[in-house]
mmCIF file with all atom_site columns, C-alpha atoms in Angstrom:
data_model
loop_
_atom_site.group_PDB
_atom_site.id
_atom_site.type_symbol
_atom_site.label_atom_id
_atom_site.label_alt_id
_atom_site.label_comp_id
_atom_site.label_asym_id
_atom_site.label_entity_id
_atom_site.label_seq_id
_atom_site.pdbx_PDB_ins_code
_atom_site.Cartn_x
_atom_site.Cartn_y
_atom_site.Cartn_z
_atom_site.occupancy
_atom_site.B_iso_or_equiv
_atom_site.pdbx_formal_charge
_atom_site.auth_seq_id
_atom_site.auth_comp_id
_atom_site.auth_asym_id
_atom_site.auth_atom_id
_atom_site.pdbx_PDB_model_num
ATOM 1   C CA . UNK A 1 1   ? 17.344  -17.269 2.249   1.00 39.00 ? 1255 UNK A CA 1
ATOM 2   C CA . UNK A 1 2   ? 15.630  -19.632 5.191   1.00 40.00 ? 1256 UNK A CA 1
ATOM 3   C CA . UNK A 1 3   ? 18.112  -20.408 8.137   1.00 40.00 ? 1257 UNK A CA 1
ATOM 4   C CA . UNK A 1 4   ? 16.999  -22.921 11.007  1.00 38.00 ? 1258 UNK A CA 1
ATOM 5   C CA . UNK A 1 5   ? 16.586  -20.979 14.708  1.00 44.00 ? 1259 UNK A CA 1
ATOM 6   C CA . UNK A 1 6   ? 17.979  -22.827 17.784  1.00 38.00 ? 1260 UNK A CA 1
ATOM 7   C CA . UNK A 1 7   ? 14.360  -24.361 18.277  1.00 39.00 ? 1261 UNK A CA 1
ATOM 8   C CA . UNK A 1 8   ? 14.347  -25.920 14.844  1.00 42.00 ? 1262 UNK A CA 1
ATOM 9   C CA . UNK A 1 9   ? 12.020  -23.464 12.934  1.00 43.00 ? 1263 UNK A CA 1
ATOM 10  C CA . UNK A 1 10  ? 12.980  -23.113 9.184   1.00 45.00 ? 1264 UNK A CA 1
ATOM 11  C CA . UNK A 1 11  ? 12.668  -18.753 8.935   1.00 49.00 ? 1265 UNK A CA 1
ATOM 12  C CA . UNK A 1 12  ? 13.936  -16.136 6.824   1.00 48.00 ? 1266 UNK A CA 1
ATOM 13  C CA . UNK A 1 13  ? 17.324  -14.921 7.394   1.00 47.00 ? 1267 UNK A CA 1
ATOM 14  C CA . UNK A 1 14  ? 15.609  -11.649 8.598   1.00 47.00 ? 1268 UNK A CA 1
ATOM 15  C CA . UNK A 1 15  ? 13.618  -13.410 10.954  1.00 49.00 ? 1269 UNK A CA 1
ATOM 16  C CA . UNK A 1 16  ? 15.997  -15.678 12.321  1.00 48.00 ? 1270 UNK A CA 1
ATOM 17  C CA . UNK A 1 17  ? 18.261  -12.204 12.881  1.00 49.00 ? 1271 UNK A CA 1
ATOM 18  C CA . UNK A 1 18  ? 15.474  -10.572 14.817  1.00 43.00 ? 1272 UNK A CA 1
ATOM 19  C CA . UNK A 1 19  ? 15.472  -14.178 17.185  1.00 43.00 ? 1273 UNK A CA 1
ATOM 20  C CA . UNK A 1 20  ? 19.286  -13.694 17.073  1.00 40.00 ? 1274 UNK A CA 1
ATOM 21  C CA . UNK A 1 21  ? 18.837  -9.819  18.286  1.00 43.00 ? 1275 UNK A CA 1
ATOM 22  C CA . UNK A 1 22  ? 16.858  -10.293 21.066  1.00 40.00 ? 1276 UNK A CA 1
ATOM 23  C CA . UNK A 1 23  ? 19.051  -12.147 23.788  1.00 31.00 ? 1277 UNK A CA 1
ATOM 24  C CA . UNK A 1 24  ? 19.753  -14.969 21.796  1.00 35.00 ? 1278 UNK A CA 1
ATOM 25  C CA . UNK A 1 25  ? 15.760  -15.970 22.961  1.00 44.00 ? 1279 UNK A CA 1
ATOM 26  C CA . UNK A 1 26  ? 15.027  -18.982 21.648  1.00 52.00 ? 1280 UNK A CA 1
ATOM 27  C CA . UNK A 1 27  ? 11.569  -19.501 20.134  1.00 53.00 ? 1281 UNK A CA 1
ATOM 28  C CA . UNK A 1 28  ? 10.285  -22.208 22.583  1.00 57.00 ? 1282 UNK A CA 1
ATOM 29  C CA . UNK A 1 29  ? 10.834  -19.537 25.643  1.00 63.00 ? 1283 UNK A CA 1
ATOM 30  C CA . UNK A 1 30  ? 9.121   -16.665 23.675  1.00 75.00 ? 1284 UNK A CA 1
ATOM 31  C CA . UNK A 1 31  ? 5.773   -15.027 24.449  1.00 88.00 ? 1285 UNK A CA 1
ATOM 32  C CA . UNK A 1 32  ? 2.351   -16.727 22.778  1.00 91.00 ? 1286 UNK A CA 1
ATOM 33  C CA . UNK A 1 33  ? 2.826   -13.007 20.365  1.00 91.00 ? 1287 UNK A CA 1
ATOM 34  C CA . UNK A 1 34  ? 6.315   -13.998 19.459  1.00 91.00 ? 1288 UNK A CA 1
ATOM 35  C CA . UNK A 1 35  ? 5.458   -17.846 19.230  1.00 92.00 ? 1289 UNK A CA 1
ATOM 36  C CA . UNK A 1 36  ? 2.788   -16.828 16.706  1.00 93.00 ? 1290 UNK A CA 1
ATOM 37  C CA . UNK A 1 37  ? 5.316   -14.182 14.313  1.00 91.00 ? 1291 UNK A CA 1
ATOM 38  C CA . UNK A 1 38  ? 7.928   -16.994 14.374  1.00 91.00 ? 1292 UNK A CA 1
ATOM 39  C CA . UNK A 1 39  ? 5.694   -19.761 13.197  1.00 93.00 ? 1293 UNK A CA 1
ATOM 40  C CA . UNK A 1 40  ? 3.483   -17.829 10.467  1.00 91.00 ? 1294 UNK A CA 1
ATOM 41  C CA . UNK A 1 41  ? 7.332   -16.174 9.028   1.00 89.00 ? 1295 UNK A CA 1
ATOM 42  C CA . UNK A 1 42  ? 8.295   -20.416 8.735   1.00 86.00 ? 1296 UNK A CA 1
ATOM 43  C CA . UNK A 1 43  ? 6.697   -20.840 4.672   1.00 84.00 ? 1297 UNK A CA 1
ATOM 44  C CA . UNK A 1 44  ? 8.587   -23.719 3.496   1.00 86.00 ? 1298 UNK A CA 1
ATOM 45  C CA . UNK A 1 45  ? 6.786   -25.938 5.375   1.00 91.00 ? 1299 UNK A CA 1
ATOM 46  C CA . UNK A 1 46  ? 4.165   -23.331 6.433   1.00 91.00 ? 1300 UNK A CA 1
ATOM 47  C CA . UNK A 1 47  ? 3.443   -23.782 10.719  1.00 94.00 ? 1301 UNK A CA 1
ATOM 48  C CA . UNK A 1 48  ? 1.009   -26.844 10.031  1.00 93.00 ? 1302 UNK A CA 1
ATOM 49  C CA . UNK A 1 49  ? 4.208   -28.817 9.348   1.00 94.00 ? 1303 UNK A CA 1
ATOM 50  C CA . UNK A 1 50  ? 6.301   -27.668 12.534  1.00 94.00 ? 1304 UNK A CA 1
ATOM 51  C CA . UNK A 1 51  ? 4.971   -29.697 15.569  1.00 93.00 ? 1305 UNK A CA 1
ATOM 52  C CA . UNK A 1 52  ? 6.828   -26.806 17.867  1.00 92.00 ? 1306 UNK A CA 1
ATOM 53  C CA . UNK A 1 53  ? 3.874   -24.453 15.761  1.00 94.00 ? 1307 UNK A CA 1
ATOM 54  C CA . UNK A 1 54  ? 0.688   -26.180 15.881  1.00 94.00 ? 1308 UNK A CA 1
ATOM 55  C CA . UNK A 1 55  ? -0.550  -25.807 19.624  1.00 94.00 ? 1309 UNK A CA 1
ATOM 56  C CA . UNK A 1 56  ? 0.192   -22.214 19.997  1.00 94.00 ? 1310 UNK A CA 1
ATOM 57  C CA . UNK A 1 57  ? -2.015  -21.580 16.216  1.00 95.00 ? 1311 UNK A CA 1
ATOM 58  C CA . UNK A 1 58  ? -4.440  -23.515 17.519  1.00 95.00 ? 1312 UNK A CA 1
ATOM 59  C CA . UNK A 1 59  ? -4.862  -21.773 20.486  1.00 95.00 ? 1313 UNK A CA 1
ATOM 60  C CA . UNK A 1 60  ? -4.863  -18.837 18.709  1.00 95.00 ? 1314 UNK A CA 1
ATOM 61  C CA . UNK A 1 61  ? -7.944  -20.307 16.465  1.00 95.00 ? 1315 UNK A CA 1
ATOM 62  C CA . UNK A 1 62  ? -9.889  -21.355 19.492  1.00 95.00 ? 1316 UNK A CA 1
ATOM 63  C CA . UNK A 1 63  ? -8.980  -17.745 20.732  1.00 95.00 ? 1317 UNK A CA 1
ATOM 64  C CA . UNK A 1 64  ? -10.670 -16.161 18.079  1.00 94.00 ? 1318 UNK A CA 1
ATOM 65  C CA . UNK A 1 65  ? -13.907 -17.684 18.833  1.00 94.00 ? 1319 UNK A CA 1
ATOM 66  C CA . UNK A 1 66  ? -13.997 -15.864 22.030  1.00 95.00 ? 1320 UNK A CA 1
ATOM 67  C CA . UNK A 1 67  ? -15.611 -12.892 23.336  1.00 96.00 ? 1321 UNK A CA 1
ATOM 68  C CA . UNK A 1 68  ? -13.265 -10.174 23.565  1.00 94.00 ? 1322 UNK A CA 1
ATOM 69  C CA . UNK A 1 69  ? -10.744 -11.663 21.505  1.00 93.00 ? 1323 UNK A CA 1
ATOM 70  C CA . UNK A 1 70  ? -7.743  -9.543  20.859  1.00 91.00 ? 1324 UNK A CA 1
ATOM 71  C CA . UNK A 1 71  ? -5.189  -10.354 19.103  1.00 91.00 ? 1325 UNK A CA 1
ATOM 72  C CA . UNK A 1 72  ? -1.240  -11.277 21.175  1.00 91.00 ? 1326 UNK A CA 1
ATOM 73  C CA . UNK A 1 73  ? 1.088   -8.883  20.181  1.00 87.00 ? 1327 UNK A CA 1
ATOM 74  C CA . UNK A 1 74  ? 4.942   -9.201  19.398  1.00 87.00 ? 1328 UNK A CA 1
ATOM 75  C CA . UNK A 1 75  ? 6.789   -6.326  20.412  1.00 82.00 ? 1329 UNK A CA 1
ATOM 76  C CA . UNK A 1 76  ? 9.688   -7.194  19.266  1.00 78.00 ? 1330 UNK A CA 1
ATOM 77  C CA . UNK A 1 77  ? 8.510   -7.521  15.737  1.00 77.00 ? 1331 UNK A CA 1
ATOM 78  C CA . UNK A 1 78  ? 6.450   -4.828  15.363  1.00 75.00 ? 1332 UNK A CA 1
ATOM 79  C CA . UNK A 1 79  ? 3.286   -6.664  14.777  1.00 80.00 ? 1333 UNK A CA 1
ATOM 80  C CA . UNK A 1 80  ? -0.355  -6.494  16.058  1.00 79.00 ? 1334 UNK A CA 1
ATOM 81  C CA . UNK A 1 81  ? -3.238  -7.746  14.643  1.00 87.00 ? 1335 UNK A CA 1
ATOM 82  C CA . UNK A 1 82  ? -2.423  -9.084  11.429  1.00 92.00 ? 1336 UNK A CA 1
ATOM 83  C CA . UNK A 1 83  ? -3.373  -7.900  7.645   1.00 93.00 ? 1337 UNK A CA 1
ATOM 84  C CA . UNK A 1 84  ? -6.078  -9.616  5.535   1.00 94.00 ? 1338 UNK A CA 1
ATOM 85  C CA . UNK A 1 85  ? -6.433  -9.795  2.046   1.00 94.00 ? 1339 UNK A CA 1
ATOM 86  C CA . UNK A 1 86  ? -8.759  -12.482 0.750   1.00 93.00 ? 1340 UNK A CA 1
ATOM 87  C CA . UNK A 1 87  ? -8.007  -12.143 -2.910  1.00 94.00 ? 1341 UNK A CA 1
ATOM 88  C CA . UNK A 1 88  ? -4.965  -12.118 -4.930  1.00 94.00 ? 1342 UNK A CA 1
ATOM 89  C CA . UNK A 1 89  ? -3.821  -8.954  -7.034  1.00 93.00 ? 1343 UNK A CA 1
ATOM 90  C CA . UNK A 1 90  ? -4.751  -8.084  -10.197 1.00 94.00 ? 1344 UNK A CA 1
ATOM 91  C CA . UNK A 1 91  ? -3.309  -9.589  -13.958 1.00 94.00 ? 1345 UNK A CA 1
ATOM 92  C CA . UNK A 1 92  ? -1.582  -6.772  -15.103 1.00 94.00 ? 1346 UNK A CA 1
ATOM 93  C CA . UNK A 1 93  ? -3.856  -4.472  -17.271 1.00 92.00 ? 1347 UNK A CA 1
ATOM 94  C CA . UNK A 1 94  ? -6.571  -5.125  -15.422 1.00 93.00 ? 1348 UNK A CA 1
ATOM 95  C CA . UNK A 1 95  ? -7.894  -3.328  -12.132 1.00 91.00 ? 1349 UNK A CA 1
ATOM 96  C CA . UNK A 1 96  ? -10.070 -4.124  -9.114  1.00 90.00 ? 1350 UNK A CA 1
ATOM 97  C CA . UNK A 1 97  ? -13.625 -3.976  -10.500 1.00 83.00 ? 1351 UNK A CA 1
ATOM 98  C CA . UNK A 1 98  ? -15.874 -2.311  -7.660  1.00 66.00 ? 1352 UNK A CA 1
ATOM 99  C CA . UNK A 1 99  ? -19.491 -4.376  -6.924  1.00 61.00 ? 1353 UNK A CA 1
ATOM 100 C CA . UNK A 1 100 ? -21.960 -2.845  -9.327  1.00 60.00 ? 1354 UNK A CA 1
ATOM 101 C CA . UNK A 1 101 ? -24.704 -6.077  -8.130  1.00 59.00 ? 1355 UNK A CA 1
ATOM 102 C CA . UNK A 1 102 ? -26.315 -2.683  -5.631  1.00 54.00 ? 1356 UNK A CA 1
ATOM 103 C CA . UNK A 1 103 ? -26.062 -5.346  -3.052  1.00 56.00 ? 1357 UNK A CA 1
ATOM 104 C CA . UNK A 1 104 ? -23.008 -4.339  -1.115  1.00 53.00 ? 1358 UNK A CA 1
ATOM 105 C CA . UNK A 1 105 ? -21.071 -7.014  0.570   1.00 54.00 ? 1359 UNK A CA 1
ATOM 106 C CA . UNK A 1 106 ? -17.717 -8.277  -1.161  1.00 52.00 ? 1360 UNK A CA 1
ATOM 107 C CA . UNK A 1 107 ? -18.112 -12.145 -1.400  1.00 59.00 ? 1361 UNK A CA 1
ATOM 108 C CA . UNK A 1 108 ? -16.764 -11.630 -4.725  1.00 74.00 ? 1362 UNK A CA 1
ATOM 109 C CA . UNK A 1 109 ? -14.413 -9.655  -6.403  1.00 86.00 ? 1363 UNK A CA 1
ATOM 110 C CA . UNK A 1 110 ? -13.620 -9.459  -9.833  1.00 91.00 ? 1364 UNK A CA 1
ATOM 111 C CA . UNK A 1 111 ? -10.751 -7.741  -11.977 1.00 93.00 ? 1365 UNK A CA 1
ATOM 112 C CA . UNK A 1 112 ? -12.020 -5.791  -15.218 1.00 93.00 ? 1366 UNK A CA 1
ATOM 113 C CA . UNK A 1 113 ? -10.589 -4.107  -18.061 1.00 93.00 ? 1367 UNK A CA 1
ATOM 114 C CA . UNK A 1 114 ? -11.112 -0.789  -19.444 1.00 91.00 ? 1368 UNK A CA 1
ATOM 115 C CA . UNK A 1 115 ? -11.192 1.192   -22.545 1.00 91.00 ? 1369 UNK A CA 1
ATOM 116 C CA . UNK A 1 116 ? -12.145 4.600   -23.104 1.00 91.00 ? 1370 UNK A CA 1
ATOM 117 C CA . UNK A 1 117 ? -14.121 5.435   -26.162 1.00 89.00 ? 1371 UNK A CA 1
ATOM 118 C CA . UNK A 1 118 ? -14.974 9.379   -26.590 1.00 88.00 ? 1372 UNK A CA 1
ATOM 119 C CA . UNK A 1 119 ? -14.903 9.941   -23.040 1.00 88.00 ? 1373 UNK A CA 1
ATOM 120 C CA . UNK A 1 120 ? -16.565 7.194   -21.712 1.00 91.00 ? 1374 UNK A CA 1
ATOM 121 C CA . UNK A 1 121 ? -15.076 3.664   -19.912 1.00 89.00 ? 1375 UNK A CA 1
ATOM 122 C CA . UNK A 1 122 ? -16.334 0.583   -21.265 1.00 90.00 ? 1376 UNK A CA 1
ATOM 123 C CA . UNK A 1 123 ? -15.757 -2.401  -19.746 1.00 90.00 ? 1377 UNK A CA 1
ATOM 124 C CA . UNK A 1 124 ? -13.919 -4.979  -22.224 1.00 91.00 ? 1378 UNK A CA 1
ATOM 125 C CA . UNK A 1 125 ? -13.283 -7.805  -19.910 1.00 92.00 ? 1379 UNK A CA 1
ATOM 126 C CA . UNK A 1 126 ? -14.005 -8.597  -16.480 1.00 92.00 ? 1380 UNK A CA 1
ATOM 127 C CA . UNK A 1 127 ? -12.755 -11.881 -14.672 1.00 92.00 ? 1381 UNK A CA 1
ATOM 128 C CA . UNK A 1 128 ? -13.371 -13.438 -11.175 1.00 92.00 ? 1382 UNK A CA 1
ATOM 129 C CA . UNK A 1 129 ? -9.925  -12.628 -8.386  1.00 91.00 ? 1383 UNK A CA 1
ATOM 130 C CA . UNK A 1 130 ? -8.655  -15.812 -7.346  1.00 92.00 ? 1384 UNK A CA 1
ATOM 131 C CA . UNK A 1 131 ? -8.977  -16.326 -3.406  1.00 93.00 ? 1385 UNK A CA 1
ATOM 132 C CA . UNK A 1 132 ? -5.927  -16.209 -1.470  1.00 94.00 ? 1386 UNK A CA 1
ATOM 133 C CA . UNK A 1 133 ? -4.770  -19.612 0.217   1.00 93.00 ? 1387 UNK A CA 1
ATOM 134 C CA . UNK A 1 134 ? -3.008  -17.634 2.799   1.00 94.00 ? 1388 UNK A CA 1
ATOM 135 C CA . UNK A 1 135 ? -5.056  -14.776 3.033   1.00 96.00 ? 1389 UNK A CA 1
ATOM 136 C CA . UNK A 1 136 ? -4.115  -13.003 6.544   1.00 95.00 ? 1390 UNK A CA 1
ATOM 137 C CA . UNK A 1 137 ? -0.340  -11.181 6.995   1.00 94.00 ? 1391 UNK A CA 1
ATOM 138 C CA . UNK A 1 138 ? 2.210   -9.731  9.143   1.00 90.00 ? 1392 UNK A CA 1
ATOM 139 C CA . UNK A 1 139 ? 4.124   -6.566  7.904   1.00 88.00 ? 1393 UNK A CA 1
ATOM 140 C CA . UNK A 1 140 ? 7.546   -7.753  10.112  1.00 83.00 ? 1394 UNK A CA 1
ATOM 141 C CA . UNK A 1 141 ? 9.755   -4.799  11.247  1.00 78.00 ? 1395 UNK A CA 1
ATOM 142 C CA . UNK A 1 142 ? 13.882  -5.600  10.577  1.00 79.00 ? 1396 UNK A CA 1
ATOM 143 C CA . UNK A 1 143 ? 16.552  -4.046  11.976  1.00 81.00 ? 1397 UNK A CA 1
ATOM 144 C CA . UNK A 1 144 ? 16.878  -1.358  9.314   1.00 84.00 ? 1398 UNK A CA 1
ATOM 145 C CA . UNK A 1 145 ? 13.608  -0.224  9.207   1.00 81.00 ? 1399 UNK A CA 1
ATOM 146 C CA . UNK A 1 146 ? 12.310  -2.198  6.138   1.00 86.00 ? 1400 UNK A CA 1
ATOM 147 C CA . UNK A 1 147 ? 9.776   -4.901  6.594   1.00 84.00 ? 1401 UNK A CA 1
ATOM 148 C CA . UNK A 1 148 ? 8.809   -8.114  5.536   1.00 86.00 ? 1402 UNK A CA 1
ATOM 149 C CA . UNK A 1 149 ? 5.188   -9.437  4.812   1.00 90.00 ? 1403 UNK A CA 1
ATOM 150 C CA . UNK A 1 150 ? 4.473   -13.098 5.687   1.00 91.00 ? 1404 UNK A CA 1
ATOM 151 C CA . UNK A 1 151 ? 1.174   -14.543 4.794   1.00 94.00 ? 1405 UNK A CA 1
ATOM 152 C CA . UNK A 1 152 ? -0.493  -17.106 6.420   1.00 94.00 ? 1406 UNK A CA 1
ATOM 153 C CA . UNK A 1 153 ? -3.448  -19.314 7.058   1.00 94.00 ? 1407 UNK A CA 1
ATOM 154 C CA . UNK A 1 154 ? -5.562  -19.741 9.958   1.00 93.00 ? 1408 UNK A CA 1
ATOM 155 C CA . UNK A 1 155 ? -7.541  -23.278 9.041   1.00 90.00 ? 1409 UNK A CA 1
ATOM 156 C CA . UNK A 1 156 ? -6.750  -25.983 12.357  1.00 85.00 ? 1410 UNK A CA 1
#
C-alpha cells in the first residue's frame, strides 16, 4: 500500500511510517542520506518523476564520479551503500550458469538447465539473464525488525 508523506512523495506504508517515526521529519528537511532512501522507496512513479527527487539523485550521480566517493548514509533506515544486482533471477528450473568462456569477467550471465545422466550433469538448456532495469537496492529496516528491498536506478 503507497501513502503520500507531508512533502508529497508517493512511499510505501512502511516507509511513510518510518518518516512518521522520526519526529514527524518531513522529507524536504531530511539529511542528503535520508533524501536519497525516501526517493529510491517512491516506485510508482520511480524518483525521476518527483521534482522534490531529482536534484538530490543527481547529486548523488555527479558524486559518484568523484574521488573518494562514499556513499550518504541514512541512519534512520538502516541503509549504507546500496545492493547491486545487474541481472534478474532465474526461470524456475533453471540455475545461475557460472562463466565457462576461461575469460573471467561477468558481462554476461546466463541461466542453464541440468540433467544428470549416470553421474554426470549435462547441460540441456542454457539461456541469456535478462538485465535488471533497476539494478541497485536498499534492504530498508521497519520498525519490527523486517525489511523492505527497494530497487532503483541511477541513469540522470
Amino acid at each position: 500500500m503507497s501513502v503520500v508523506t507531508r512533502c508529497g512523495l508517493v512511499a510505501s506504508s512502511a516507509i511513510a511510517g518510518w518518516i512518521c517515526g522520526h519526529a514527524l521529519a518531513q522529507a524536504a528537511d531530511a539529511d542528503w542520506g535520508c533524501q536519497i532512501v525516501l526517493c529510491v522507496a517512491a516506485q510508482t512513479p520511480s524518483w525521476h518523476g518527483i521534482p522534490y527527487c531529482v536534484p538530490p539523485m543527481e547529486k548523488l550521480i555527479a558524486a559518484m564520479a568523484l574521488p573518494g566517493f562514499s556513499w550518504p548514509i541514512c541512519t534512520g533506515a538502516g541503509t549504507g551503500a546500496p545492493g547491486y544486482d545487474a541481472f534478474e533471477d532465474c526461470p524456475a528450473g533453471y540455475s545461475e550458469a557460472e562463466d565457462q568462456s576461461g575469460h573471467g569477467g561477468n558481462s554476461e550471465s546466463y541461466c542453464s538447465k541440468y540433467t544428470t545422466e549416470r553421474g554426470e550433469r549435462i547441460e540441456l538448456d542454457r539461456k541469456p539473464r535478462t538485465r535488471r532495469e533497476k539494478p541497485y537496492y536498499f534492504d530498508i529496516r521497519q520498525q519490527g525488525g523486517a525489511t523492505t528491498r527497494a530497487w532503483f536506478d541511477l541513469i540522470p
